[in-house]
């Protein structure tokens, strides 16, 4: 759950900046920035669960690029749907679905790398403690 919370913080920050920049409306931008990352945070949680429990994906979990692309597809769809639903403007929805998830996909990639290093350190420490 800590991994989900840290990514949510990154995601909310990026969404707020992009939504406000695209709409020029603080209230509408804030609403998009609250709803879109909230839905994507739930999607992120289930995305992680699927990758951890399906043997086919679990074997490829270290393939950060593949995992990033799979989440980006979900993210693009959610960003468009939420923005379009709130603005009624397919162009703004398309921009939000392109810009915000693209930035967040880069953030996701580096977030995965950081958590991968953290997990390896924990595994190493556990191995060392068991050998002692």
Short mmCIF file of C-alpha atoms in Angstrom, two decimals:
data_model
loop_
_atom_site.label_atom_id
_atom_site.label_comp_id
_atom_site.label_asym_id
_atom_site.label_seq_id
_atom_site.Cartn_x
_atom_site.Cartn_y
_atom_site.Cartn_z
CA UNK A 1 0.00 0.00 0.00
CA UNK A 2 2.93 2.36 0.64
CA UNK A 3 3.91 2.04 -3.00
CA UNK A 4 0.40 3.06 -4.09
CA UNK A 5 0.38 6.05 -1.73
CA UNK A 6 3.73 7.37 -2.96
CA UNK A 7 2.64 7.08 -6.58
CA UNK A 8 -0.69 8.76 -5.76
CA UNK A 9 1.17 11.81 -4.41
CA UNK A 10 3.22 12.08 -7.59
CA UNK A 11 0.14 11.56 -9.75
CA UNK A 12 -2.03 14.16 -7.96
CA UNK A 13 0.72 16.78 -8.26
CA UNK A 14 1.20 16.26 -11.99
CA UNK A 15 -2.56 16.09 -12.69
CA UNK A 16 -3.21 19.34 -10.83
CA UNK A 17 -0.62 21.26 -12.81
CA UNK A 18 -1.66 19.88 -16.19
CA UNK A 19 -5.43 20.18 -15.64
CA UNK A 20 -5.14 23.79 -14.51
CA UNK A 21 -2.83 24.64 -17.44
CA UNK A 22 -5.29 23.14 -19.95
CA UNK A 23 -8.53 24.52 -18.55
CA UNK A 24 -7.34 27.85 -17.15
CA UNK A 25 -10.09 27.30 -14.58
CA UNK A 26 -8.89 26.60 -11.06
CA UNK A 27 -12.13 24.90 -9.93
CA UNK A 28 -12.50 22.72 -13.03
CA UNK A 29 -8.77 21.95 -13.11
CA UNK A 30 -8.86 21.00 -9.43
CA UNK A 31 -11.92 18.80 -9.94
CA UNK A 32 -10.23 16.95 -12.80
CA UNK A 33 -7.05 16.72 -10.74
CA UNK A 34 -8.93 15.12 -7.84
CA UNK A 35 -11.13 12.69 -9.76
CA UNK A 36 -8.72 11.47 -12.45
CA UNK A 37 -5.85 10.52 -10.11
CA UNK A 38 -8.33 9.02 -7.62
CA UNK A 39 -9.63 6.64 -10.25
CA UNK A 40 -6.11 5.96 -11.52
CA UNK A 41 -4.85 5.29 -7.99
CA UNK A 42 -7.46 2.55 -7.63
CA UNK A 43 -6.52 1.31 -11.11
CA UNK A 44 -2.83 1.38 -10.09
CA UNK A 45 -3.59 -0.76 -7.01
CA UNK A 46 -5.41 -3.40 -9.07
CA UNK A 47 -2.77 -3.20 -11.81
CA UNK A 48 -0.15 -4.06 -9.17
CA UNK A 49 -2.28 -6.94 -7.85
CA UNK A 50 -2.74 -8.39 -11.34
CA UNK A 51 1.01 -8.16 -12.05
CA UNK A 52 1.77 -9.86 -8.70
CA UNK A 53 -0.71 -12.71 -9.06
CA UNK A 54 -0.76 -13.76 -12.71
CA UNK A 55 2.21 -16.07 -13.31
CA UNK A 56 2.66 -14.84 -16.90
CA UNK A 57 2.99 -11.24 -15.72
CA UNK A 58 4.82 -12.00 -12.48
CA UNK A 59 7.68 -13.50 -14.52
CA UNK A 60 7.91 -10.19 -16.40
CA UNK A 61 7.48 -7.84 -13.45
CA UNK A 62 11.11 -6.76 -13.66
CA UNK A 63 10.47 -5.61 -17.23
CA UNK A 64 9.75 -2.05 -16.17
CA UNK A 65 9.10 -0.80 -19.70
CA UNK A 66 6.40 -3.41 -20.38
CA UNK A 67 4.74 -2.80 -17.04
CA UNK A 68 4.85 0.96 -17.63
CA UNK A 69 3.18 0.61 -21.03
CA UNK A 70 0.42 -1.60 -19.60
CA UNK A 71 -0.40 1.00 -16.95
CA UNK A 72 -0.10 3.88 -19.43
CA UNK A 73 -2.89 2.36 -21.55
CA UNK A 74 -5.20 2.32 -18.54
CA UNK A 75 -4.11 5.81 -17.58
CA UNK A 76 -4.73 7.34 -21.03
CA UNK A 77 -8.28 5.98 -21.09
CA UNK A 78 -9.15 7.19 -17.60
CA UNK A 79 -7.67 10.66 -18.23
CA UNK A 80 -9.71 11.11 -21.41
CA UNK A 81 -12.95 9.80 -19.91
CA UNK A 82 -12.78 11.96 -16.78
CA UNK A 83 -11.73 15.14 -18.58
CA UNK A 84 -14.30 14.72 -21.33
CA UNK A 85 -17.05 13.98 -18.80
CA UNK A 86 -16.23 17.13 -16.82
CA UNK A 87 -15.55 19.53 -19.70
CA UNK A 88 -17.69 18.12 -22.52
CA UNK A 89 -14.76 18.96 -24.78
CA UNK A 90 -13.14 16.06 -26.64
CA UNK A 91 -10.15 18.22 -27.62
CA UNK A 92 -9.35 19.11 -23.99
CA UNK A 93 -10.01 15.47 -23.06
CA UNK A 94 -7.58 14.36 -25.75
CA UNK A 95 -4.93 16.83 -24.63
CA UNK A 96 -5.30 15.77 -21.01
CA UNK A 97 -5.20 12.10 -22.07
CA UNK A 98 -1.99 12.74 -23.98
CA UNK A 99 -0.04 15.15 -21.79
CA UNK A 100 -0.83 14.12 -18.22
CA UNK A 101 -0.42 10.34 -18.63
CA UNK A 102 2.76 10.86 -20.67
CA UNK A 103 4.34 12.84 -17.85
CA UNK A 104 3.02 10.36 -15.30
CA UNK A 105 4.32 7.41 -17.34
CA UNK A 106 7.84 8.78 -17.01
CA UNK A 107 7.21 9.32 -13.29
CA UNK A 108 5.82 5.76 -13.05
CA UNK A 109 8.92 4.32 -14.75
CA UNK A 110 11.27 5.98 -12.26
CA UNK A 111 8.93 5.14 -9.37
CA UNK A 112 9.11 1.45 -10.41
CA UNK A 113 12.91 1.63 -10.63
CA UNK A 114 13.11 3.14 -7.14
CA UNK A 115 10.79 0.52 -5.65
CA UNK A 116 12.69 -2.25 -7.45
CA UNK A 117 15.92 -1.09 -5.81
CA UNK A 118 14.16 -0.85 -2.45
CA UNK A 119 12.81 -4.41 -2.79
CA UNK A 120 16.25 -5.75 -3.72
CA UNK A 121 17.77 -4.09 -0.64
CA UNK A 122 15.12 -5.63 1.60
CA UNK A 123 15.66 -9.07 0.02
CA UNK A 124 19.43 -8.73 0.53
CA UNK A 125 18.98 -7.72 4.18
CA UNK A 126 16.64 -10.67 4.80
CA UNK A 127 19.14 -13.04 3.16
CA UNK A 128 21.96 -11.64 5.29
CA UNK A 129 19.91 -11.96 8.49
CA UNK A 130 19.02 -15.58 7.67
CA UNK A 131 22.68 -16.45 7.05
CA UNK A 132 23.86 -14.88 10.30
#
